[in-house]
């Protein structure tokens, strides 16, 4: 199995503190890899580093063998690494349709754009109903779907999902994980950051546990889910 | 008398609106109060003047080339000054100080090169014909001013609303990080915004120069104070607001000059500014609060 994404020794500063202190992780082609950890462990910082929103203080990031460490975010996005950022970050003042258009800005031609748009609207019928509505007026769950749909408009080869279930009603959480499962079945490569460790570990092929900016444990999802330390710290077990 | 005043006010107001539009555009997108913007106004007027006097260019050449030159100057100066401020996410105060210092230097340089005496377009640059409707005189210059302002504003609206570039500019204005995640090259988009804002400022310079037929380097400075008033009254970064407030200010200034005294004219904008800040600090069209990182 070849790795689509290879991260080695990545260090990231957040303000003056070192938030990510040299982590190694790999995302093989076609797999779902999850990164779990407590609040402030450096999960979101890692994601921002991978998408180029944050400059690395050290280490390397390789995508399909090409060094993309410190490449500008727009170039990374154009390579097909699409991030659904924490807190969704939809363009609230624009319509749902305009948000999708922005996601598909880099489509090579109008035909491809329409194809992607059709597929996204099929996947998210709610967005179809609300195409002309302002994104800021959608519910949290709908905004998360829009953020996902917008990322899918970029035909991602690697999807970075940062806390997609955060702050959502249980019904939407279920739906989001169902969609992630669909994407996995279709062969989308996903790096998933989640606080909902249980659901994330169920879906993940491989998992990393991040604590205070370091990877303290990693292994196949099922094995991590059974690890007593993980059960105690993240799965609410005793 | 009143209808004549209203027409004159509308003419003046449309140049204010045009000017404020470029100012508010750059603020809306970059969140930087760019005081060098007034300089682009002077550049537009002087390039048009130079083309008219030295090369005998007609208004149809001088106006677009003057605006274009201002747009290019804006790209260069904004590129030097604002890129760094933007990258380091400098706050309002550093950006005010940097652009204030720069604009004073630029005006001084311009004054040293060109002199500070008032200069005029050649006689008959725009014909002196005028139309009369029901006792209201509308000169050719006035029609040209309103027409140009209207077309430029309409084109800007269409560009922002319906084109790919417009979509990118609006995305950048709303959320820079999210825009980058869409694969938008922020630096390139900012260049386009600088160009558009310089273009609008330069065109306003040519038109104001025509309206009063008086051009000198510091004209941009006086205009900047009005620009400030207009974009705050209209709501910072809000394009419709700049448009409405610009026209409103022009009309009120002319009415004040006509019915009270022309000395009081200058005070009008600031009186409305104070009232706006007092009663509706977000401006006419402003929403809850300007988002700041």
Coordinates of C-alpha atoms in Angstrom, one line a residue:
Chain A
X1 CA 0.0 0.0 0.0
X2 CA 1.4 3.4 -0.9
X3 CA 1.1 6.4 1.2
X4 CA -0.8 9.3 -0.2
X5 CA 0.3 11.5 2.6
X6 CA 3.5 11.2 4.5
X7 CA 4.3 13.4 7.5
X8 CA 7.6 13.2 9.3
X9 CA 8.8 15.2 12.2
X10 CA 6.3 17.9 11.6
X11 CA 6.5 20.8 14.1
X12 CA 4.1 23.6 14.3
X13 CA 4.0 26.7 16.4
X14 CA 0.8 28.3 17.6
X15 CA 1.6 31.8 18.8
X16 CA 4.7 31.4 20.9
X17 CA 4.1 27.9 22.1
X18 CA 5.0 24.8 20.2
X19 CA 1.7 23.1 19.6
X20 CA 2.8 20.2 17.5
X21 CA 6.2 18.8 18.6
X22 CA 7.4 16.6 15.8
X23 CA 4.8 14.1 14.7
X24 CA 5.0 11.3 12.1
X25 CA 1.9 10.0 10.4
X26 CA 1.0 8.4 7.2
X27 CA -2.3 8.2 5.2
X28 CA -2.3 5.3 2.8
X29 CA -4.2 5.7 -0.5
X30 CA -7.9 4.8 -0.1
X31 CA -7.9 4.6 3.7
X32 CA -9.5 6.5 6.5
X33 CA -7.1 7.5 9.2
X34 CA -8.2 9.3 12.3
X35 CA -6.4 11.5 14.8
X36 CA -7.9 11.6 18.2
X37 CA -6.9 13.5 21.3
X38 CA -8.2 15.9 23.9
X39 CA -8.9 19.5 23.4
X40 CA -5.7 21.4 22.9
X41 CA -3.7 18.3 22.0
X42 CA -2.8 20.0 18.6
X43 CA -5.3 18.3 16.3
X44 CA -6.6 21.4 14.6
X45 CA -3.1 22.9 14.5
X46 CA -2.0 19.7 12.7
X47 CA -4.8 20.0 10.2
X48 CA -4.0 23.7 9.5
X49 CA -0.4 22.8 9.0
X50 CA -1.3 20.1 6.5
X51 CA -3.5 22.4 4.5
X52 CA -0.9 25.1 4.4
X53 CA -2.8 27.6 6.5
X54 CA 0.0 27.4 9.1
X55 CA 3.7 27.4 8.3
X56 CA 5.7 24.4 9.6
X57 CA 8.5 25.1 12.0
X58 CA 10.2 21.9 11.0
X59 CA 9.7 18.5 9.5
X60 CA 8.3 17.5 6.1
X61 CA 5.0 16.8 4.5
X62 CA 4.9 14.7 1.4
X63 CA 1.9 14.2 -0.9
X64 CA 2.4 11.5 -3.4
X65 CA 6.1 11.7 -2.8
X66 CA 6.2 15.4 -3.6
X67 CA 7.5 17.7 -0.8
X68 CA 4.7 20.2 0.0
X69 CA 6.1 21.4 3.3
X70 CA 5.3 25.1 3.5
X71 CA 3.7 25.3 0.0
X72 CA 1.0 28.0 0.0
X73 CA -2.5 26.9 1.0
X74 CA -4.0 27.6 -2.4
X75 CA -1.4 25.4 -4.1
X76 CA -2.1 22.6 -1.7
X77 CA -5.8 22.9 -2.3
X78 CA -5.2 22.8 -6.1
X79 CA -3.2 19.5 -5.7
X80 CA -6.4 18.0 -4.4
X81 CA -6.0 18.2 -0.6
X82 CA -9.2 19.6 0.6
X83 CA -9.9 20.6 4.1
X84 CA -13.2 20.9 5.9
X85 CA -12.1 23.3 8.6
X86 CA -13.1 23.3 12.2
X87 CA -16.2 25.3 12.7
X88 CA -17.2 24.7 9.1
X89 CA -16.2 28.2 7.9
X90 CA -18.8 28.4 5.1
X91 CA -19.1 31.8 3.4
X92 CA -22.1 32.9 5.5
X93 CA -23.0 35.9 3.4
X94 CA -23.1 34.0 0.2
X95 CA -25.7 31.6 -1.1
X96 CA -25.4 27.8 -0.9
X97 CA -24.8 27.8 -4.6
X98 CA -22.0 30.3 -4.5
X99 CA -20.3 28.3 -1.7
X100 CA -20.4 25.3 -4.0
X101 CA -19.1 27.3 -6.9
X102 CA -16.2 28.4 -4.8
X103 CA -15.5 24.8 -3.9
X104 CA -15.4 24.0 -7.6
X105 CA -13.4 27.0 -8.7
X106 CA -10.5 24.9 -9.7
X107 CA -12.5 22.4 -11.8
X108 CA -10.7 22.1 -15.2
X109 CA -13.8 22.9 -17.2
X110 CA -17.5 23.6 -17.0
X111 CA -18.5 20.1 -17.8
X112 CA -16.5 18.7 -15.0
X113 CA -17.8 21.4 -12.7
X114 CA -21.4 20.5 -13.5
X115 CA -20.7 16.8 -13.0
X116 CA -19.3 17.4 -9.5
X117 CA -22.1 19.7 -8.6
X118 CA -24.7 17.1 -9.7
X119 CA -23.0 14.5 -7.5
X120 CA -22.8 16.8 -4.5
X121 CA -26.4 17.8 -4.8
X122 CA -27.4 14.1 -5.1
X123 CA -25.5 13.3 -2.0
X124 CA -26.9 16.3 -0.1
X125 CA -30.6 16.8 -1.2
X126 CA -31.0 19.4 1.6
X127 CA -28.5 21.6 -0.2
X128 CA -30.5 21.3 -3.4
X129 CA -33.5 22.6 -1.6
X130 CA -31.6 25.5 -0.2
X131 CA -29.4 26.5 -3.2
X132 CA -30.4 30.2 -3.2
X133 CA -30.4 30.6 0.5
X134 CA -27.7 32.5 2.4
X135 CA -25.3 30.0 3.9
X136 CA -25.3 31.8 7.2
X137 CA -29.0 31.1 7.6
X138 CA -28.6 27.3 7.5
X139 CA -28.7 25.2 10.6
X140 CA -25.4 23.9 12.0
X141 CA -25.8 20.5 10.5
X142 CA -26.7 21.9 7.1
X143 CA -23.7 24.2 7.2
X144 CA -21.5 21.1 7.9
X145 CA -23.0 19.4 4.9
X146 CA -22.4 22.5 2.9
X147 CA -18.8 22.6 4.1
X148 CA -18.4 18.9 3.1
X149 CA -20.1 19.5 -0.2
X150 CA -17.9 22.5 -0.9
X151 CA -14.8 20.4 -0.2
X152 CA -16.1 17.6 -2.5
X153 CA -16.6 20.2 -5.3
X154 CA -12.8 20.2 -5.3
X155 CA -12.7 16.5 -6.2
X156 CA -10.4 15.8 -3.3
X157 CA -7.8 13.2 -3.5
X158 CA -7.2 13.6 0.2
X159 CA -10.0 14.9 2.4
X160 CA -9.1 16.5 5.7
X161 CA -12.0 16.6 8.0
X162 CA -11.6 18.6 11.1
X163 CA -14.2 17.9 13.8
X164 CA -17.0 17.4 11.4
X165 CA -19.5 16.4 14.2
X166 CA -18.6 19.2 16.6
X167 CA -21.6 21.0 18.0
X168 CA -24.2 19.1 15.9
X169 CA -27.4 17.5 17.0
X170 CA -27.2 13.7 17.4
X171 CA -29.2 13.1 14.3
X172 CA -26.8 15.1 12.2
X173 CA -23.8 13.5 13.9
X174 CA -25.2 10.2 12.7
X175 CA -25.7 11.5 9.2
X176 CA -22.2 13.0 9.0
X177 CA -20.7 9.6 9.9
X178 CA -22.9 7.8 7.5
X179 CA -21.6 10.2 4.8
X180 CA -18.0 9.6 5.8
X181 CA -18.7 5.8 5.6
X182 CA -20.2 6.3 2.1
X183 CA -17.1 8.3 1.0
X184 CA -14.9 5.6 2.4
X185 CA -16.7 2.9 0.5
X186 CA -16.2 5.0 -2.7
X187 CA -12.5 5.0 -2.0
X188 CA -12.0 8.5 -0.8
X189 CA -8.8 8.9 1.2
X190 CA -9.7 10.7 4.5
X191 CA -7.8 12.1 7.4
X192 CA -10.3 12.6 10.2
X193 CA -9.9 14.6 13.3
X194 CA -12.6 13.9 15.9
X195 CA -13.5 14.4 19.5
X196 CA -16.1 11.8 19.1
X197 CA -13.5 9.1 19.4
X198 CA -15.8 6.2 19.4
X199 CA -17.5 6.9 16.1
X200 CA -14.1 7.9 14.6
X201 CA -12.4 4.7 15.7
X202 CA -15.3 2.6 14.3
X203 CA -14.8 4.0 10.9
X204 CA -11.0 4.4 10.8
X205 CA -8.6 1.9 9.3
X206 CA -5.8 3.3 11.3
X207 CA -5.7 5.7 14.2
X208 CA -3.2 8.0 15.9
X209 CA -3.6 9.4 19.4
X210 CA -2.3 12.9 19.9
X211 CA -1.4 14.1 23.4
X212 CA 0.2 17.6 24.0
X213 CA 1.5 17.8 20.5
X214 CA 3.0 14.3 20.3
X215 CA 1.7 11.0 19.0
X216 CA 1.6 8.7 21.9
X217 CA -0.1 5.7 20.4
X218 CA -1.0 4.5 17.0
X219 CA -2.3 1.4 15.3
X220 CA -5.3 -0.1 13.4
X221 CA -8.6 1.5 14.5
X222 CA -10.0 -1.5 16.2
X223 CA -6.8 -2.1 18.2
X224 CA -6.7 1.5 19.4
X225 CA -10.4 1.3 20.4
X226 CA -9.5 -1.7 22.6
X227 CA -6.5 -0.1 24.2
X228 CA -7.2 0.3 27.9
X229 CA -5.6 3.8 28.1
X230 CA -7.7 5.0 25.1
X231 CA -10.8 3.5 26.6
X232 CA -10.2 5.3 29.9
X233 CA -9.2 8.6 28.4
X234 CA -11.4 9.0 25.3
X235 CA -14.1 6.4 25.2
X236 CA -15.5 7.1 28.7
X237 CA -14.9 3.6 29.8
X238 CA -13.8 2.4 33.3
Chain B
X1 CA -33.7 76.7 -8.0
X2 CA -34.2 73.6 -5.9
X3 CA -34.2 71.2 -8.8
X4 CA -31.1 72.8 -10.2
X5 CA -29.4 72.4 -6.8
X6 CA -30.5 68.8 -6.7
X7 CA -29.0 68.1 -10.1
X8 CA -25.7 69.7 -9.1
X9 CA -25.8 67.7 -5.9
X10 CA -26.3 64.5 -7.7
X11 CA -23.4 65.2 -10.0
X12 CA -21.1 66.0 -7.1
X13 CA -22.5 63.1 -5.1
X14 CA -21.9 60.6 -7.9
X15 CA -18.1 61.5 -7.9
X16 CA -18.1 61.1 -4.1
X17 CA -19.8 57.7 -4.5
X18 CA -17.3 56.6 -7.1
X19 CA -14.4 57.7 -4.9
X20 CA -15.8 56.1 -1.8
X21 CA -16.5 52.9 -3.6
X22 CA -12.9 52.2 -4.3
X23 CA -12.0 53.1 -0.7
X24 CA -14.6 50.8 0.8
X25 CA -13.7 48.0 -1.6
X26 CA -10.1 47.9 -0.5
X27 CA -11.1 48.1 3.1
X28 CA -13.8 45.5 2.7
X29 CA -11.4 43.0 1.2
X30 CA -8.1 43.8 3.0
X31 CA -9.5 45.2 6.3
X32 CA -6.8 47.9 5.9
X33 CA -7.6 51.6 6.0
X34 CA -5.6 52.6 3.1
X35 CA -4.8 56.3 3.2
X36 CA -2.7 56.2 0.1
X37 CA -6.0 55.8 -1.7
X38 CA -6.4 59.6 -1.9
X39 CA -3.1 59.8 -3.9
X40 CA -4.6 57.6 -6.7
X41 CA -7.3 60.2 -7.0
X42 CA -4.6 62.9 -7.6
X43 CA -2.7 60.6 -10.0
X44 CA -5.8 60.0 -12.1
X45 CA -6.5 63.7 -12.4
X46 CA -2.9 64.6 -13.3
X47 CA -2.4 61.9 -15.8
X48 CA -5.6 63.0 -17.6
X49 CA -4.5 66.6 -17.4
X50 CA -1.1 65.8 -18.8
X51 CA -2.6 63.7 -21.6
X52 CA -5.0 66.5 -22.5
X53 CA -2.4 69.3 -22.4
X54 CA 0.7 67.7 -23.7
X55 CA -0.7 65.3 -26.2
X56 CA -4.0 67.0 -26.9
X57 CA -5.9 63.8 -26.0
X58 CA -9.6 64.0 -25.9
X59 CA -11.6 63.3 -22.8
X60 CA -12.5 59.8 -24.2
X61 CA -8.8 59.0 -24.1
X62 CA -7.7 61.0 -21.0
X63 CA -10.4 59.6 -18.7
X64 CA -9.8 55.9 -19.3
X65 CA -6.0 56.3 -19.4
X66 CA -6.0 58.5 -16.3
X67 CA -8.0 55.9 -14.4
X68 CA -5.9 53.1 -15.8
X69 CA -2.7 54.8 -14.7
X70 CA -4.1 55.3 -11.2
X71 CA -5.0 51.6 -11.1
X72 CA -1.5 50.6 -12.0
X73 CA 0.0 53.0 -9.5
X74 CA -2.3 51.5 -6.8
X75 CA -1.1 48.0 -7.7
X76 CA 2.5 49.0 -7.2
X77 CA 2.1 51.1 -4.0
X78 CA -0.4 48.8 -2.4
X79 CA 1.9 45.9 -3.3
X80 CA 4.8 47.5 -1.5
X81 CA 2.9 48.8 1.6
X82 CA -0.1 46.6 2.2
X83 CA 1.3 43.2 1.5
X84 CA 3.5 43.2 4.5
X85 CA 0.8 44.7 6.7
X86 CA -1.6 42.1 5.6
X87 CA 0.8 39.2 6.0
X88 CA 1.7 40.2 9.5
X89 CA -2.0 40.8 10.3
X90 CA -1.1 44.3 11.5
X91 CA -3.9 46.1 13.2
X92 CA -5.6 49.4 12.2
X93 CA -3.1 51.6 13.9
X94 CA 0.0 50.3 12.2
X95 CA -1.7 50.4 8.8
X96 CA -3.0 53.9 9.4
X97 CA 0.5 55.1 10.3
X98 CA 2.2 53.4 7.4
X99 CA -0.2 54.6 4.8
X100 CA -0.4 58.1 6.3
X101 CA 3.4 58.5 6.2
X102 CA 3.5 57.1 2.7
X103 CA 0.7 59.3 1.4
X104 CA 2.3 62.5 2.8
X105 CA 5.6 61.6 1.2
X106 CA 3.8 60.9 -2.1
X107 CA 1.9 64.2 -2.1
X108 CA 5.1 66.0 -1.3
X109 CA 6.9 64.3 -4.1
X110 CA 4.1 65.1 -6.5
X111 CA 4.1 68.8 -5.4
X112 CA 7.8 69.0 -5.8
X113 CA 7.6 67.6 -9.3
X114 CA 4.5 69.4 -10.5
X115 CA 4.1 72.4 -8.2
X116 CA 1.2 73.2 -6.0
X117 CA -0.5 75.9 -8.2
X118 CA -4.0 75.0 -9.4
X119 CA -4.0 73.7 -13.0
X120 CA -6.8 73.5 -15.5
X121 CA -7.9 71.4 -18.4
X122 CA -7.5 73.2 -21.8
X123 CA -10.3 75.4 -22.8
X124 CA -13.1 73.6 -24.5
X125 CA -11.8 70.2 -23.3
X126 CA -15.3 69.2 -22.9
X127 CA -17.8 71.3 -24.9
X128 CA -19.7 73.9 -22.9
X129 CA -23.0 72.9 -24.4
X130 CA -25.8 72.4 -21.9
X131 CA -29.3 71.0 -22.1
X132 CA -32.2 72.5 -20.4
X133 CA -35.1 70.6 -19.0
X134 CA -37.8 72.7 -17.4
X135 CA -35.4 75.4 -16.4
X136 CA -32.8 73.0 -15.1
X137 CA -29.4 73.3 -16.8
X138 CA -27.4 70.2 -17.2
X139 CA -24.0 70.7 -18.8
X140 CA -22.1 68.2 -20.9
X141 CA -19.5 67.8 -18.2
X142 CA -22.2 67.0 -15.7
X143 CA -23.8 64.4 -17.9
X144 CA -20.4 62.9 -18.5
X145 CA -19.7 62.7 -14.8
X146 CA -23.0 61.1 -13.9
X147 CA -22.8 58.8 -16.9
X148 CA -19.3 57.6 -16.2
X149 CA -20.0 57.1 -12.5
X150 CA -23.1 55.2 -13.3
X151 CA -21.4 52.9 -15.8
X152 CA -18.4 52.2 -13.5
X153 CA -20.6 51.5 -10.5
X154 CA -22.8 49.2 -12.6
X155 CA -19.8 47.3 -14.0
X156 CA -18.3 46.9 -10.6
X157 CA -21.6 45.5 -9.2
X158 CA -21.9 43.0 -12.1
X159 CA -18.3 42.1 -11.8
X160 CA -18.5 41.4 -8.1
X161 CA -21.9 39.6 -8.4
X162 CA -21.5 37.5 -11.5
X163 CA -17.9 36.8 -12.4
X164 CA -15.4 34.3 -11.2
X165 CA -13.1 37.2 -10.1
X166 CA -16.0 38.8 -8.2
X167 CA -16.7 35.5 -6.5
X168 CA -13.1 35.2 -5.4
X169 CA -13.0 38.8 -4.2
X170 CA -16.2 38.3 -2.1
X171 CA -14.8 35.1 -0.7
X172 CA -11.6 36.8 0.3
X173 CA -13.5 39.7 1.9
X174 CA -15.5 37.3 4.0
X175 CA -13.0 34.7 5.1
X176 CA -9.4 34.7 4.0
X177 CA -8.5 31.3 5.3
X178 CA -11.5 29.6 3.8
X179 CA -10.8 31.4 0.5
X180 CA -7.3 29.9 0.5
X181 CA -8.7 26.5 1.1
X182 CA -10.7 26.9 -2.1
X183 CA -7.5 27.2 -3.9
X184 CA -7.8 31.0 -4.3
X185 CA -4.5 32.8 -4.7
X186 CA -4.9 35.5 -2.2
X187 CA -2.0 37.6 -3.4
X188 CA -3.2 37.7 -7.0
X189 CA -6.7 38.5 -5.9
X190 CA -5.4 41.4 -3.8
X191 CA -3.6 42.8 -6.8
X192 CA -6.9 42.8 -8.7
X193 CA -8.6 44.5 -5.9
X194 CA -5.9 47.2 -5.7
X195 CA -6.2 47.7 -9.4
X196 CA -10.0 48.1 -9.2
X197 CA -9.8 50.5 -6.3
X198 CA -7.1 52.6 -8.0
X199 CA -9.2 52.6 -11.1
X200 CA -12.3 53.9 -9.3
X201 CA -10.2 56.5 -7.3
X202 CA -8.5 57.7 -10.5
X203 CA -11.7 58.1 -12.4
X204 CA -13.2 60.0 -9.5
X205 CA -10.1 62.3 -9.7
X206 CA -10.6 63.0 -13.4
X207 CA -14.2 63.7 -12.9
X208 CA -13.8 66.0 -9.9
X209 CA -11.1 67.7 -11.8
X210 CA -13.5 68.3 -14.6
X211 CA -16.4 69.3 -12.3
X212 CA -14.4 72.1 -10.7
X213 CA -11.8 72.4 -13.4
X214 CA -9.1 72.8 -10.8
X215 CA -6.4 70.3 -10.2
X216 CA -3.5 70.2 -7.7
X217 CA -1.6 67.5 -5.9
X218 CA -3.3 67.8 -2.6
X219 CA -6.8 67.5 -4.0
X220 CA -6.7 63.9 -3.0
X221 CA -6.3 64.9 0.6
X222 CA -9.4 66.9 0.9
X223 CA -11.3 64.2 -0.9
X224 CA -10.0 61.6 1.5
X225 CA -11.7 63.3 4.4
X226 CA -15.0 63.1 2.5
X227 CA -14.2 59.5 1.5
X228 CA -13.8 58.7 5.2
X229 CA -17.1 60.3 6.1
X230 CA -18.9 58.5 3.2
X231 CA -17.7 55.0 4.0
X232 CA -18.4 55.4 7.7
X233 CA -21.8 56.8 7.1
X234 CA -22.5 54.0 4.6
X235 CA -21.0 51.3 6.7
X236 CA -17.4 50.3 6.5
X237 CA -16.7 47.9 3.6
X238 CA -20.3 48.1 2.4
X239 CA -20.6 48.9 -1.3
X240 CA -24.3 49.9 -1.4
X241 CA -23.7 52.1 1.6
X242 CA -20.9 53.9 0.0
X243 CA -23.0 54.6 -3.0
X244 CA -26.0 55.9 -1.1
X245 CA -23.9 57.9 1.4
X246 CA -21.8 59.4 -1.4
X247 CA -24.8 60.7 -3.3
X248 CA -26.4 61.9 -0.1
X249 CA -23.3 63.8 0.9
X250 CA -23.0 65.5 -2.5
X251 CA -26.6 66.6 -2.5
X252 CA -26.5 67.9 1.1
X253 CA -23.3 69.8 0.4
X254 CA -24.7 71.6 -2.6
X255 CA -28.0 72.4 -0.7
X256 CA -26.0 73.7 2.2
X257 CA -23.9 75.9 0.0
X258 CA -27.0 77.1 -1.8
X259 CA -29.3 77.8 1.1
X260 CA -27.0 78.4 4.1
X261 CA -23.5 79.4 3.2
X262 CA -20.7 77.8 1.2
X263 CA -18.5 77.9 4.2
X264 CA -20.8 75.6 6.0
X265 CA -20.6 73.1 3.2
X266 CA -17.5 71.4 4.4
X267 CA -19.1 70.9 7.8
X268 CA -22.0 68.9 6.5
X269 CA -20.2 65.6 5.9
X270 CA -18.7 65.7 9.4
X271 CA -21.9 66.6 11.0
X272 CA -23.6 63.5 9.5
X273 CA -20.5 61.5 10.4
X274 CA -20.8 62.5 14.0
X275 CA -24.6 61.8 14.0
X276 CA -24.0 58.4 12.4
X277 CA -21.4 57.4 14.9
X278 CA -23.7 58.6 17.6
X279 CA -26.9 56.9 16.6
X280 CA -25.9 54.1 14.2
X281 CA -22.2 53.3 14.5
X282 CA -22.4 50.5 12.0
X283 CA -23.5 52.9 9.3
X284 CA -26.6 53.0 7.1
X285 CA -26.1 49.5 5.7
X286 CA -23.6 48.1 8.2
X287 CA -24.4 44.7 9.7
X288 CA -24.1 43.9 13.4
X289 CA -20.3 44.2 13.6
X290 CA -17.4 44.3 11.2
X291 CA -15.7 41.0 11.8
X292 CA -12.1 41.3 12.9
X293 CA -9.6 38.7 13.4

